Coordinates of N, CA and C in Angstrom, one line a residue:
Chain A
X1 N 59.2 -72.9 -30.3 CA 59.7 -72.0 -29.3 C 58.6 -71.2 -28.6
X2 N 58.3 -70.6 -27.7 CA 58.0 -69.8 -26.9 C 57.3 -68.4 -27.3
X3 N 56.1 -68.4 -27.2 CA 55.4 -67.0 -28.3 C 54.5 -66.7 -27.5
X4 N 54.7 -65.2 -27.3 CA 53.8 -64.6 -26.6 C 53.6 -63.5 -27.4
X5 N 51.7 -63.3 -27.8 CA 51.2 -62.2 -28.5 C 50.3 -61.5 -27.4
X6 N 50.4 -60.1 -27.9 CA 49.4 -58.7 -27.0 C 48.7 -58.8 -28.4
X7 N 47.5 -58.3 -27.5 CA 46.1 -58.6 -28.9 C 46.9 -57.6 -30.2
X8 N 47.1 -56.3 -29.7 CA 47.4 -55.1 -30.5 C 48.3 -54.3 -30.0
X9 N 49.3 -53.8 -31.0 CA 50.4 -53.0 -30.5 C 49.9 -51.5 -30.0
X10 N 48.9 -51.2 -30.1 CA 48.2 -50.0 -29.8 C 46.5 -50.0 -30.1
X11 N 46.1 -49.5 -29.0 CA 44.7 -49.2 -28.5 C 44.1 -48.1 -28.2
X12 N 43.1 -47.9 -28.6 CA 42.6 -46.0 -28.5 C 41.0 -46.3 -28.0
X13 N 40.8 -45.9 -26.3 CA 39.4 -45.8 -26.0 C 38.8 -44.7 -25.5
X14 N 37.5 -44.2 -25.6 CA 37.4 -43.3 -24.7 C 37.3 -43.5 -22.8
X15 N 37.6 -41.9 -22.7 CA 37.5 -42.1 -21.2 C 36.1 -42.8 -20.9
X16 N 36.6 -43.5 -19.5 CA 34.9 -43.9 -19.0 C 34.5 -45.5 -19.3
X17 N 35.3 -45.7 -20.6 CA 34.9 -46.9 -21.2 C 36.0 -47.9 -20.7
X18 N 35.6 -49.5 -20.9 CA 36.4 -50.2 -20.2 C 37.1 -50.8 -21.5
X19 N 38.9 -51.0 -21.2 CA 40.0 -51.4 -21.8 C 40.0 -52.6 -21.9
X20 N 40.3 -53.4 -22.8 CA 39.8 -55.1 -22.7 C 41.4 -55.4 -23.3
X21 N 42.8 -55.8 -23.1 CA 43.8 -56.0 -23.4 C 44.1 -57.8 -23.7
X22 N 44.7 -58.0 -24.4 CA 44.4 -59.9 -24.6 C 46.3 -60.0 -24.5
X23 N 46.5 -61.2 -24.4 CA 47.4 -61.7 -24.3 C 47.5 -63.5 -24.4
X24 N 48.0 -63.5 -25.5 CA 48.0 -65.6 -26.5 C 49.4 -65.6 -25.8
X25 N 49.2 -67.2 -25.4 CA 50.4 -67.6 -25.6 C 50.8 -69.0 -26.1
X26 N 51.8 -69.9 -26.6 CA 52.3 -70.7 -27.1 C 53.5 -71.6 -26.9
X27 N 53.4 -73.1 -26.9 CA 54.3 -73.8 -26.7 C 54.9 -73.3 -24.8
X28 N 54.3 -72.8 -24.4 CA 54.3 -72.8 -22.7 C 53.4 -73.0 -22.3
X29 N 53.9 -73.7 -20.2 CA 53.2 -74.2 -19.6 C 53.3 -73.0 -18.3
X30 N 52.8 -71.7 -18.1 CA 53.2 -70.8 -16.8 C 52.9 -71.3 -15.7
X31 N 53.7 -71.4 -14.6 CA 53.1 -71.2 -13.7 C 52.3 -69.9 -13.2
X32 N 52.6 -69.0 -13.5 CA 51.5 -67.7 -13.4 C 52.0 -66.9 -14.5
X33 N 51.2 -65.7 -14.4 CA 50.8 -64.8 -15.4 C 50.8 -63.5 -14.5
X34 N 51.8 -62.5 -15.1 CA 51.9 -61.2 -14.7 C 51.4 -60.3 -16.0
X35 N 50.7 -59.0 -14.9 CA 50.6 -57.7 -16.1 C 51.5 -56.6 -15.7
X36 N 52.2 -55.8 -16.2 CA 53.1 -55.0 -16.4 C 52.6 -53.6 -16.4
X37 N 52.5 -52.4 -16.0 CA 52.8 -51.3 -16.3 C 53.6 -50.0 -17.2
X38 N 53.4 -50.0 -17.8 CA 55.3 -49.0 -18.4 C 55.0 -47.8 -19.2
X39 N 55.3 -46.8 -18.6 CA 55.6 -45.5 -18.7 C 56.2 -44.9 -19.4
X40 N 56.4 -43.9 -20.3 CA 57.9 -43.7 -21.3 C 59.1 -43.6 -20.3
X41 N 60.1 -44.0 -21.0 CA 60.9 -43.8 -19.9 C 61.2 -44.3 -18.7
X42 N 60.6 -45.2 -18.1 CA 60.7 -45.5 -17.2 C 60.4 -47.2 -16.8
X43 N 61.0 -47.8 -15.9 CA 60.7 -49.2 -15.9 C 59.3 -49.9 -15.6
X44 N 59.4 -51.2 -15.6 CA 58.1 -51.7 -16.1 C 57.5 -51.5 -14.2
X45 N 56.2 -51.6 -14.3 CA 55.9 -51.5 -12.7 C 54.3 -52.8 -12.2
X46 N 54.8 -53.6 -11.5 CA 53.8 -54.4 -11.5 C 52.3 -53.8 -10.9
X47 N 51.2 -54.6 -11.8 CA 50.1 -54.5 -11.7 C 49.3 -55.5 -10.9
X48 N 49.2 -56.9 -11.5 CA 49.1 -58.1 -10.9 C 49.2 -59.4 -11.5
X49 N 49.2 -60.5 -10.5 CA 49.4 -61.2 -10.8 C 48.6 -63.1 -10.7
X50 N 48.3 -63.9 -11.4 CA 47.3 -64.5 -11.1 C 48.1 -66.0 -12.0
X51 N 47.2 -67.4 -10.8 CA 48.2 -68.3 -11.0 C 47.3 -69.1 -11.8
X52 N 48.3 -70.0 -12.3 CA 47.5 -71.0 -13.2 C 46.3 -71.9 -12.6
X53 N 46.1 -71.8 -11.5 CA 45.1 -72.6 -11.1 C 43.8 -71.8 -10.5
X54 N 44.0 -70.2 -11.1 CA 43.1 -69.4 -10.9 C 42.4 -68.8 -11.7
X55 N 41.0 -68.2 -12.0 CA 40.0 -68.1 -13.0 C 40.3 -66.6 -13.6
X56 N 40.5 -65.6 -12.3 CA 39.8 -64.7 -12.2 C 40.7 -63.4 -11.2
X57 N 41.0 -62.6 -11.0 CA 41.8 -61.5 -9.8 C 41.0 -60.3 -10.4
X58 N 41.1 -59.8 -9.1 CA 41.0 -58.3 -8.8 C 41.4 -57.2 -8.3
X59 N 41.6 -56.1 -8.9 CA 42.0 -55.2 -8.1 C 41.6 -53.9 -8.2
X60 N 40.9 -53.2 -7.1 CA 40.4 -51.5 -7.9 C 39.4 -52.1 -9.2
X61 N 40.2 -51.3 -10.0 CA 39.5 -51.4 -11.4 C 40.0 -52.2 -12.7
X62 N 41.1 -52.9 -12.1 CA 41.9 -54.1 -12.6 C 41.3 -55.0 -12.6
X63 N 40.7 -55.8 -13.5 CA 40.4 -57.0 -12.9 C 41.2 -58.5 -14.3
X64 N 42.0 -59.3 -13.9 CA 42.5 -59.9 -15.3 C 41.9 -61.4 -14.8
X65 N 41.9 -62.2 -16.7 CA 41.5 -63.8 -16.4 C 42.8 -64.3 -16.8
X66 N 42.5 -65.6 -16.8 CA 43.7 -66.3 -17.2 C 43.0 -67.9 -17.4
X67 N 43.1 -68.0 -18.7 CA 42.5 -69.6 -19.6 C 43.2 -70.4 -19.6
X68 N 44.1 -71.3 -19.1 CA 45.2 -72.2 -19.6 C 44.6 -73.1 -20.7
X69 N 43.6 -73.2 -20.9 CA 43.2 -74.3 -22.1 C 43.2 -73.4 -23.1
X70 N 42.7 -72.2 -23.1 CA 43.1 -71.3 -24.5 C 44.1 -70.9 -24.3
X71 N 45.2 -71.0 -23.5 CA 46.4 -70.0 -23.3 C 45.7 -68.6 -23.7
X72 N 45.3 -68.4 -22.6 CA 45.3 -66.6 -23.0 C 44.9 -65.9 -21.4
X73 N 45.6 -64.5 -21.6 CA 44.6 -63.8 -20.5 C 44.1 -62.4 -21.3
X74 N 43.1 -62.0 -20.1 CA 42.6 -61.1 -20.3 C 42.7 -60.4 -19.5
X75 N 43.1 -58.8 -19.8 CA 43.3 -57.6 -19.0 C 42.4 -56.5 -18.9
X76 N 41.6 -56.3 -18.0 CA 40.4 -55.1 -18.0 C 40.7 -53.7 -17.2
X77 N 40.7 -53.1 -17.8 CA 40.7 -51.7 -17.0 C 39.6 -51.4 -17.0
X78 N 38.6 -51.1 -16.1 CA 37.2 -50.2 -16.2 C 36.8 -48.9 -15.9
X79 N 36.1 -47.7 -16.4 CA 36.4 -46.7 -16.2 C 37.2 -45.9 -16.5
X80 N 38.0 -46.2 -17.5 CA 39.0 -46.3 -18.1 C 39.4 -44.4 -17.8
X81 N 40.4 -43.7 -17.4 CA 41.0 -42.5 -17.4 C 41.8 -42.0 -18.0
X82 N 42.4 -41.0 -18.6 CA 43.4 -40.7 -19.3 C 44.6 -41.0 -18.4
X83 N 44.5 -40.9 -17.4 CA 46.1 -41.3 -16.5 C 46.7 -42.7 -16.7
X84 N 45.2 -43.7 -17.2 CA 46.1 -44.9 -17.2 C 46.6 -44.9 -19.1
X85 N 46.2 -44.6 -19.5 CA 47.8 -44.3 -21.2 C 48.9 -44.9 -20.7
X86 N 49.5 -45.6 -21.3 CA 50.8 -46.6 -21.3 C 50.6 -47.5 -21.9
X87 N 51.9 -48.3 -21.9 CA 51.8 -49.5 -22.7 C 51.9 -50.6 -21.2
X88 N 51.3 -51.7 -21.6 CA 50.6 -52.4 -20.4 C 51.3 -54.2 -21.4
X89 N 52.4 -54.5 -20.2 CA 53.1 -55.5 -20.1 C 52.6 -57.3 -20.0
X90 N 52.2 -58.4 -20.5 CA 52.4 -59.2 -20.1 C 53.4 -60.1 -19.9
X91 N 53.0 -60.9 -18.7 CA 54.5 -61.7 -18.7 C 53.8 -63.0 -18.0
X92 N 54.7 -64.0 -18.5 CA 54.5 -65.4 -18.1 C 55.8 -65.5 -17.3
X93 N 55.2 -66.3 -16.0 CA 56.1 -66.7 -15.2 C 56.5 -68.0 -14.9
X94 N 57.7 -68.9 -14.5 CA 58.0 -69.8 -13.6 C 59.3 -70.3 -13.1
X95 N 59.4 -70.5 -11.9 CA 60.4 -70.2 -11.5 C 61.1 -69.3 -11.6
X96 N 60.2 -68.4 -10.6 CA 61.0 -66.8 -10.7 C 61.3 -65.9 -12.3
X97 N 61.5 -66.1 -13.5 CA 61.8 -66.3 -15.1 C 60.5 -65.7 -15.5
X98 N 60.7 -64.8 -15.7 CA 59.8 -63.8 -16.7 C 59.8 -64.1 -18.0
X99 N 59.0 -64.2 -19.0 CA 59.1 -63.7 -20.1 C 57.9 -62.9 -20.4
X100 N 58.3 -61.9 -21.8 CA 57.4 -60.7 -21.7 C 56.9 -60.8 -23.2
X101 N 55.7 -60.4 -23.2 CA 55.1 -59.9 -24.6 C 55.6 -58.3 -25.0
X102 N 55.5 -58.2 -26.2 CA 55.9 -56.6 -26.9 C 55.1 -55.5 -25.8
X103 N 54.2 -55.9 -25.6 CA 53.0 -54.7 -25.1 C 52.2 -54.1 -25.9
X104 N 51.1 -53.9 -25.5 CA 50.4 -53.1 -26.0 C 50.0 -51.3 -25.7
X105 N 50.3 -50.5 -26.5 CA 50.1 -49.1 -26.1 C 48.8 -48.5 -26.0
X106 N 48.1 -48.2 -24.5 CA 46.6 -47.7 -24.3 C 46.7 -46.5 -24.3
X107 N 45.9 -45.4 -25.2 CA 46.0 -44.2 -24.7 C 44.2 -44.4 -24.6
X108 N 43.8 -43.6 -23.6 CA 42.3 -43.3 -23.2 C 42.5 -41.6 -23.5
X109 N 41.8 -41.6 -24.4 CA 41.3 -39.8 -24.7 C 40.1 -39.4 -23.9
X110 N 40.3 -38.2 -23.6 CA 39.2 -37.3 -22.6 C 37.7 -37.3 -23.5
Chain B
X1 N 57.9 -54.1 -1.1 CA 58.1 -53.6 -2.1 C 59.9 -53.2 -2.1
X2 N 60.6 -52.6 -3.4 CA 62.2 -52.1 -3.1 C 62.3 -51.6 -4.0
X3 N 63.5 -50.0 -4.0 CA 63.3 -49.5 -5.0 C 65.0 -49.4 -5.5
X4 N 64.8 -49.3 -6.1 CA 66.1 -49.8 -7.6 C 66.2 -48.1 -8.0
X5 N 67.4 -48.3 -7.9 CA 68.9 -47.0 -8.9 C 69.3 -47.8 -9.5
X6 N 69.4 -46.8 -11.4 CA 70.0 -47.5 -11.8 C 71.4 -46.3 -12.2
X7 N 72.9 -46.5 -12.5 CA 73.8 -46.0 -13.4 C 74.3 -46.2 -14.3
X8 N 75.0 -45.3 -15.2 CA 74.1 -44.5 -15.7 C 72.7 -44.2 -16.2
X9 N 72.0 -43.6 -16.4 CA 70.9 -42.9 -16.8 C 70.7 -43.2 -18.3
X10 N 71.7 -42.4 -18.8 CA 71.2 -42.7 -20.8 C 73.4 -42.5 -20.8
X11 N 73.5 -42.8 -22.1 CA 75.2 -43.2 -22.0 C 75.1 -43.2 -23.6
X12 N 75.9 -42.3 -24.2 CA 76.1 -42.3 -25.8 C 77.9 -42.9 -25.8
X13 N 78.1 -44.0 -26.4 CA 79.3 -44.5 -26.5 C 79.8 -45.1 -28.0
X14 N 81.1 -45.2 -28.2 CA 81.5 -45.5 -29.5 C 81.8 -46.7 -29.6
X15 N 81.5 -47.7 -30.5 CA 81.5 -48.7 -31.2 C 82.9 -49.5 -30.8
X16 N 83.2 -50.5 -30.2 CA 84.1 -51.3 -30.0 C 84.8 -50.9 -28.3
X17 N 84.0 -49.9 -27.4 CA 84.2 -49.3 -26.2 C 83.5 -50.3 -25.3
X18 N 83.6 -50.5 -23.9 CA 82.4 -50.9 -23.0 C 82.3 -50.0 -22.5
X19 N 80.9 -50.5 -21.7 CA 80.4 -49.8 -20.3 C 79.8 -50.8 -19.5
X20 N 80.3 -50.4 -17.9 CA 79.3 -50.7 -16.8 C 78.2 -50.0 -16.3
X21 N 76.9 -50.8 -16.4 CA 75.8 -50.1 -15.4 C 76.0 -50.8 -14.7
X22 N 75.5 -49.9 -13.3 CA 75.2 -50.5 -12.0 C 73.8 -50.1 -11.4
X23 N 73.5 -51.0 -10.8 CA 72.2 -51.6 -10.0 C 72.1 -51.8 -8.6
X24 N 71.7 -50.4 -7.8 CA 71.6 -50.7 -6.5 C 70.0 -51.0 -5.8
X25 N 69.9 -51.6 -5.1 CA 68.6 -51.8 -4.3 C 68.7 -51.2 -2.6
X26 N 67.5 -50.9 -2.3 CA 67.0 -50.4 -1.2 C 67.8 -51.5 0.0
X27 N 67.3 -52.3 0.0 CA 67.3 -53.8 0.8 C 68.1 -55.0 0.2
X28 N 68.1 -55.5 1.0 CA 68.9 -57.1 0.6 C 67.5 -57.7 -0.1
X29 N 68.6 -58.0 -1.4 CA 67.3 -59.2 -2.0 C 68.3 -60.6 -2.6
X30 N 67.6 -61.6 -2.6 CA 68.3 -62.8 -2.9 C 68.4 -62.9 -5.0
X31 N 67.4 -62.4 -5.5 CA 67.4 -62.8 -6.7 C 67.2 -61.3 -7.5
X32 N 68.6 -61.5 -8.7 CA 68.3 -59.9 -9.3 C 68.4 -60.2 -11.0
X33 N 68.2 -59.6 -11.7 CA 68.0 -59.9 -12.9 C 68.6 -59.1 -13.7
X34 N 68.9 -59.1 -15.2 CA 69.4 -58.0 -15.9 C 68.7 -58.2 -17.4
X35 N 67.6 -57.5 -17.9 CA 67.2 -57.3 -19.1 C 67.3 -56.5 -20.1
X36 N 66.9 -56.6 -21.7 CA 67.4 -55.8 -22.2 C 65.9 -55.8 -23.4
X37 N 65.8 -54.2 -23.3 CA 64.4 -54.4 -24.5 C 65.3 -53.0 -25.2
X38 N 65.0 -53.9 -26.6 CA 65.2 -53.4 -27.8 C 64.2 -52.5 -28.4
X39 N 64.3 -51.3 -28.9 CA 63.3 -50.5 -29.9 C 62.2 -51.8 -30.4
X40 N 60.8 -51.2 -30.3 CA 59.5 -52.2 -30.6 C 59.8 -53.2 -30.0
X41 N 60.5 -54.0 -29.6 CA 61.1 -55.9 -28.6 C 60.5 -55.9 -27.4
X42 N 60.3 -56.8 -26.8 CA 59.9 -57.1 -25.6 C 61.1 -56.8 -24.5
X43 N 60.5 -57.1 -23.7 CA 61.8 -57.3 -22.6 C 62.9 -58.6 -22.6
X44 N 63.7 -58.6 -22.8 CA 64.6 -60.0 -23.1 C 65.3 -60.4 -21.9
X45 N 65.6 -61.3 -21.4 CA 66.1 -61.3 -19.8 C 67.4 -62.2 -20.8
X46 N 68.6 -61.4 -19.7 CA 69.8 -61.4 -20.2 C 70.3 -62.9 -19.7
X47 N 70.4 -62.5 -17.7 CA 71.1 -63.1 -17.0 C 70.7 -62.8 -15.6
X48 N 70.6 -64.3 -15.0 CA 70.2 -63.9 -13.3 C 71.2 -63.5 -12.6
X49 N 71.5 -62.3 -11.5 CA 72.9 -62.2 -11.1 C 72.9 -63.2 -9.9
X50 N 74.0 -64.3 -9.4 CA 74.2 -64.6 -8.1 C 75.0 -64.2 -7.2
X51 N 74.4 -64.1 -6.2 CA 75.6 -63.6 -5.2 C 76.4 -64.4 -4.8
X52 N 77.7 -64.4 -4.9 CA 78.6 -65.3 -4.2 C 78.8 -66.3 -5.1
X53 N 78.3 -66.4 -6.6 CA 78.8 -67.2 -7.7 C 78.2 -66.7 -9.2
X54 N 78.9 -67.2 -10.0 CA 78.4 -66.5 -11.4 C 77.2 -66.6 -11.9
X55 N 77.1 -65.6 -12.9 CA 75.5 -65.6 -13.5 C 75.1 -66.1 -13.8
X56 N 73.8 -66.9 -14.0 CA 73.0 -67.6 -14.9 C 72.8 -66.8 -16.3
X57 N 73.1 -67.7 -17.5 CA 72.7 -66.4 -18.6 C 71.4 -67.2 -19.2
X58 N 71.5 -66.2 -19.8 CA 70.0 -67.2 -20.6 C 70.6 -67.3 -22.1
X59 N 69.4 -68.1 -23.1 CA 70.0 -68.3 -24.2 C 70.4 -67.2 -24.9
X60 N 71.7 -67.2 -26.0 CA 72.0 -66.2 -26.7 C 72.8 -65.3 -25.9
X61 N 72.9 -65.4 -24.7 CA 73.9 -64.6 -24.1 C 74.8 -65.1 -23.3
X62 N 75.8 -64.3 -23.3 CA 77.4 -64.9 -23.0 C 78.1 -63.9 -22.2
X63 N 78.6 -64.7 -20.9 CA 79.8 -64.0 -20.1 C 80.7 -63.3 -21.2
X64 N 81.8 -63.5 -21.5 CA 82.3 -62.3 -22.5 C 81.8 -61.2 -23.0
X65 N 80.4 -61.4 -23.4 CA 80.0 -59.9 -24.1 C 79.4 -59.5 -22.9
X66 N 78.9 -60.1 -21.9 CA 77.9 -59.5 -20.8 C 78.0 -59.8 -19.6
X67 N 79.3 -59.4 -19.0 CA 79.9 -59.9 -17.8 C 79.2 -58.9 -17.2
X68 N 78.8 -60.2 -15.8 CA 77.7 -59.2 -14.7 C 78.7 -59.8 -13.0
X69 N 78.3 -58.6 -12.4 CA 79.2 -58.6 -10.9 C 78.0 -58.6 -9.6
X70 N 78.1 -59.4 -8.8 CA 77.0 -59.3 -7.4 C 77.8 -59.6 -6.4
X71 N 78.7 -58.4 -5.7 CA 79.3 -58.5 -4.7 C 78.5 -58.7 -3.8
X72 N 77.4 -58.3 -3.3 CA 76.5 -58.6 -2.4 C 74.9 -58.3 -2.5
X73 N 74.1 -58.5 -1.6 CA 72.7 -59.2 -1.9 C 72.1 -57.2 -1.8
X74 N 72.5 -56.5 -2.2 CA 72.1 -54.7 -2.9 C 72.8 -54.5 -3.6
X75 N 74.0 -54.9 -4.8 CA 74.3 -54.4 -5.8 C 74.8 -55.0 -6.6
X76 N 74.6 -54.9 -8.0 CA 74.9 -55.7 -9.3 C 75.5 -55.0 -10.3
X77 N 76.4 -55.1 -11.7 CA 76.8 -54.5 -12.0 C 76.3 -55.1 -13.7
X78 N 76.0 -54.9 -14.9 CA 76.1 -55.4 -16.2 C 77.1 -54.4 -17.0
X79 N 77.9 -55.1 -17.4 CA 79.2 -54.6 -18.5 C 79.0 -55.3 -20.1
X80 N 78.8 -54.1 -20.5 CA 78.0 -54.5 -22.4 C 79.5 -54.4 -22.9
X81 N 80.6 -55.5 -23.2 CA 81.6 -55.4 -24.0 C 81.7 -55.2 -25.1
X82 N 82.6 -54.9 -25.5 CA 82.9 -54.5 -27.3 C 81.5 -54.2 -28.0
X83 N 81.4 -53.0 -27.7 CA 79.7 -52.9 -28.3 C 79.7 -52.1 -29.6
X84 N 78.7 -53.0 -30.0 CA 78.3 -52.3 -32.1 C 77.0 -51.6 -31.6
X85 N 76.5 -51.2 -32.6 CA 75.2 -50.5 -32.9 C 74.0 -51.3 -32.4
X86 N 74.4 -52.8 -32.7 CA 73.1 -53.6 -32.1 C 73.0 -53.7 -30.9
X87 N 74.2 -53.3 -30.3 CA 74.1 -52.8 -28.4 C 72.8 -51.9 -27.9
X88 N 72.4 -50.9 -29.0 CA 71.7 -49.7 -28.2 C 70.5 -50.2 -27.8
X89 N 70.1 -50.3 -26.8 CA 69.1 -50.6 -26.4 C 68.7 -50.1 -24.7
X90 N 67.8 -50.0 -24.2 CA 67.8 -49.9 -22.7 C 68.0 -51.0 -21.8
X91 N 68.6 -51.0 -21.0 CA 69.4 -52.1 -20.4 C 68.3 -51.6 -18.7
X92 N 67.7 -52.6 -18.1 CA 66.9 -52.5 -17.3 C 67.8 -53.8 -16.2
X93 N 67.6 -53.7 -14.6 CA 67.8 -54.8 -13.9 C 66.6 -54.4 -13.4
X94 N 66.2 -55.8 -12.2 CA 65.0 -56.0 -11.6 C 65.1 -56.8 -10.8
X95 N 64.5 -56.9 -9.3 CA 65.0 -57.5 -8.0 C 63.3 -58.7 -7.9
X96 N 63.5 -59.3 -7.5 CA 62.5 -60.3 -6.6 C 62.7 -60.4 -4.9
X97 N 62.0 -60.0 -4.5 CA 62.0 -60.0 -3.3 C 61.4 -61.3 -2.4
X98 N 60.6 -61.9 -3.4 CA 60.4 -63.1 -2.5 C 58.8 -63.1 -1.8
X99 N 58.3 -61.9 -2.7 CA 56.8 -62.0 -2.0 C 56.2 -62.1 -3.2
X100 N 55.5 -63.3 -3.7 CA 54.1 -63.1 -4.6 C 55.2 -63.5 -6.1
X101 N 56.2 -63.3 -6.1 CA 57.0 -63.6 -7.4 C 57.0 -62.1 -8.3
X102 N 56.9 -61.3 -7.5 CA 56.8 -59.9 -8.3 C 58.0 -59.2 -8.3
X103 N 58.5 -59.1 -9.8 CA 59.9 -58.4 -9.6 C 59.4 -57.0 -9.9
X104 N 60.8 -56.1 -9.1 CA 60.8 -54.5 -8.9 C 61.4 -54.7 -10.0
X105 N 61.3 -53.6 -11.2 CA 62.2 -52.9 -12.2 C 63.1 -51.3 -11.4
X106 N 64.4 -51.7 -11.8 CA 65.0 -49.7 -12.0 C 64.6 -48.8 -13.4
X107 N 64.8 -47.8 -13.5 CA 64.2 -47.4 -14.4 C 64.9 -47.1 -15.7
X108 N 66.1 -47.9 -15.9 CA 66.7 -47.9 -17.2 C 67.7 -47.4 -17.2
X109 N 68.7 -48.0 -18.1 CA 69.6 -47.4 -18.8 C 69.7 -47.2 -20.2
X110 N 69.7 -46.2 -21.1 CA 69.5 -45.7 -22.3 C 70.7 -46.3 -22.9
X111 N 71.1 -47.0 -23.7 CA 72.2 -46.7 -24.3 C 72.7 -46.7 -25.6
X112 N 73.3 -45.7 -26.3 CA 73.4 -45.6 -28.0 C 74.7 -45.7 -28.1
X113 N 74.9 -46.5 -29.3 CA 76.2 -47.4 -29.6 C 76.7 -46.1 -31.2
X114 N 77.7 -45.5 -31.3 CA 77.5 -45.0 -32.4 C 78.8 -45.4 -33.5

């Protein structure tokens, strides 16, 4: 069946420093790869998203990979701020069809 | 981008009761979804809503316990039937709009089964 792991259910960096988030996956073929946002309380909010026939995305201070021969991606925050704390979603996509990993919880301390 | 209301908010209900949440969107969207993440669980996708014909469910879930309504392309409805304690969970819908494959989330429904 279908397994998706986040490196670690919780993460602690300092400010300034850059967040390195992992995401395995198993027995799937995505067509792309989303990262998630999520807030207490509140729903998940997209970040980005990057397709199986791509290395590499950017955004700001976002920047994620995506391996299809290791099934994995990688999620970087750089500069990392106390505002981004959350737990930080992946999701495999195709045809429209999400599936999600647990997440991982970042808090960046001052 | 579109933004999602969801009803109720958080909902404390007793064991063998239902409830409907409902799910409105900004805009017309063609594809809406209804998930459910459990304490520590991921997000679990229930069922896709269709407009103008029934839901797609996904595995493990069933019309009877989780009858969902899409009178039209802004609102959907999920009804958690005969619910036990393993109901409580946040019940989330989420829209695709058709740009990039990026679904909008609402921001939850709380719900404890007692």
């Amino acid at each position: 069946s279908q397994k998706i792991e986040q490196n670690s259910e919780a993460l602690n960096i300092q400010e300034g420093k850059t967040a390195t988030l992992t995401c395995n996956y198993t027995n799937y073929s995505p067509a792309y790869l989303q990262w998630y946002r999520q807030d207490p309380g509140r729903g998940p909010v997209f970040l980005l998203l990057i397709r199986e026939n791509e290395k590499e995305k950017r955004k700001e201070r976002l920047k994620v990979t995506f391996d299809t021969t290791l099934k994995q991606s990688l999620f970087h925050i750089t500069a990392s701020q106390p505002a981004d704390s959350a737990t930080y979603l992946c999701a495999l996509g195709s045809n429209y069809k999400l599936t999600f990993g647990k997440g991982t919880l970042l808090t960046v301390n001052p | 981008s579109a933004v999602i209301s969801q009803k109720p908010s958080r909902d404390i209900c007793q064991r063998g009761t239902s409830l409907t949440i409902q799910c409105q969107v900004d805009s017309q969207v063609t594809m809406m979804f209804w998930y459910r993440q459990q304490p520590g669980q991921s997000l679990t996708l229930i069922a896709t809503a269709n407009q103008g014909s029934e839901a797609t469910y996904e595995s493990g879930f069933v019309i009877d316990k989780f009858p969902i309504s899409r009178p039209n392309l802004t609102f959907s409805t999920l009804t958690v039937s005969n619910m036990s304690p393993e109901d409580s969970s946040i019940y989330l819908c989420s829209v695709d709009t058709g740009q990039e494959e990026t679904q909008y989330f609402g921001p939850g429904t709380r719900l404890l089964v007692l």
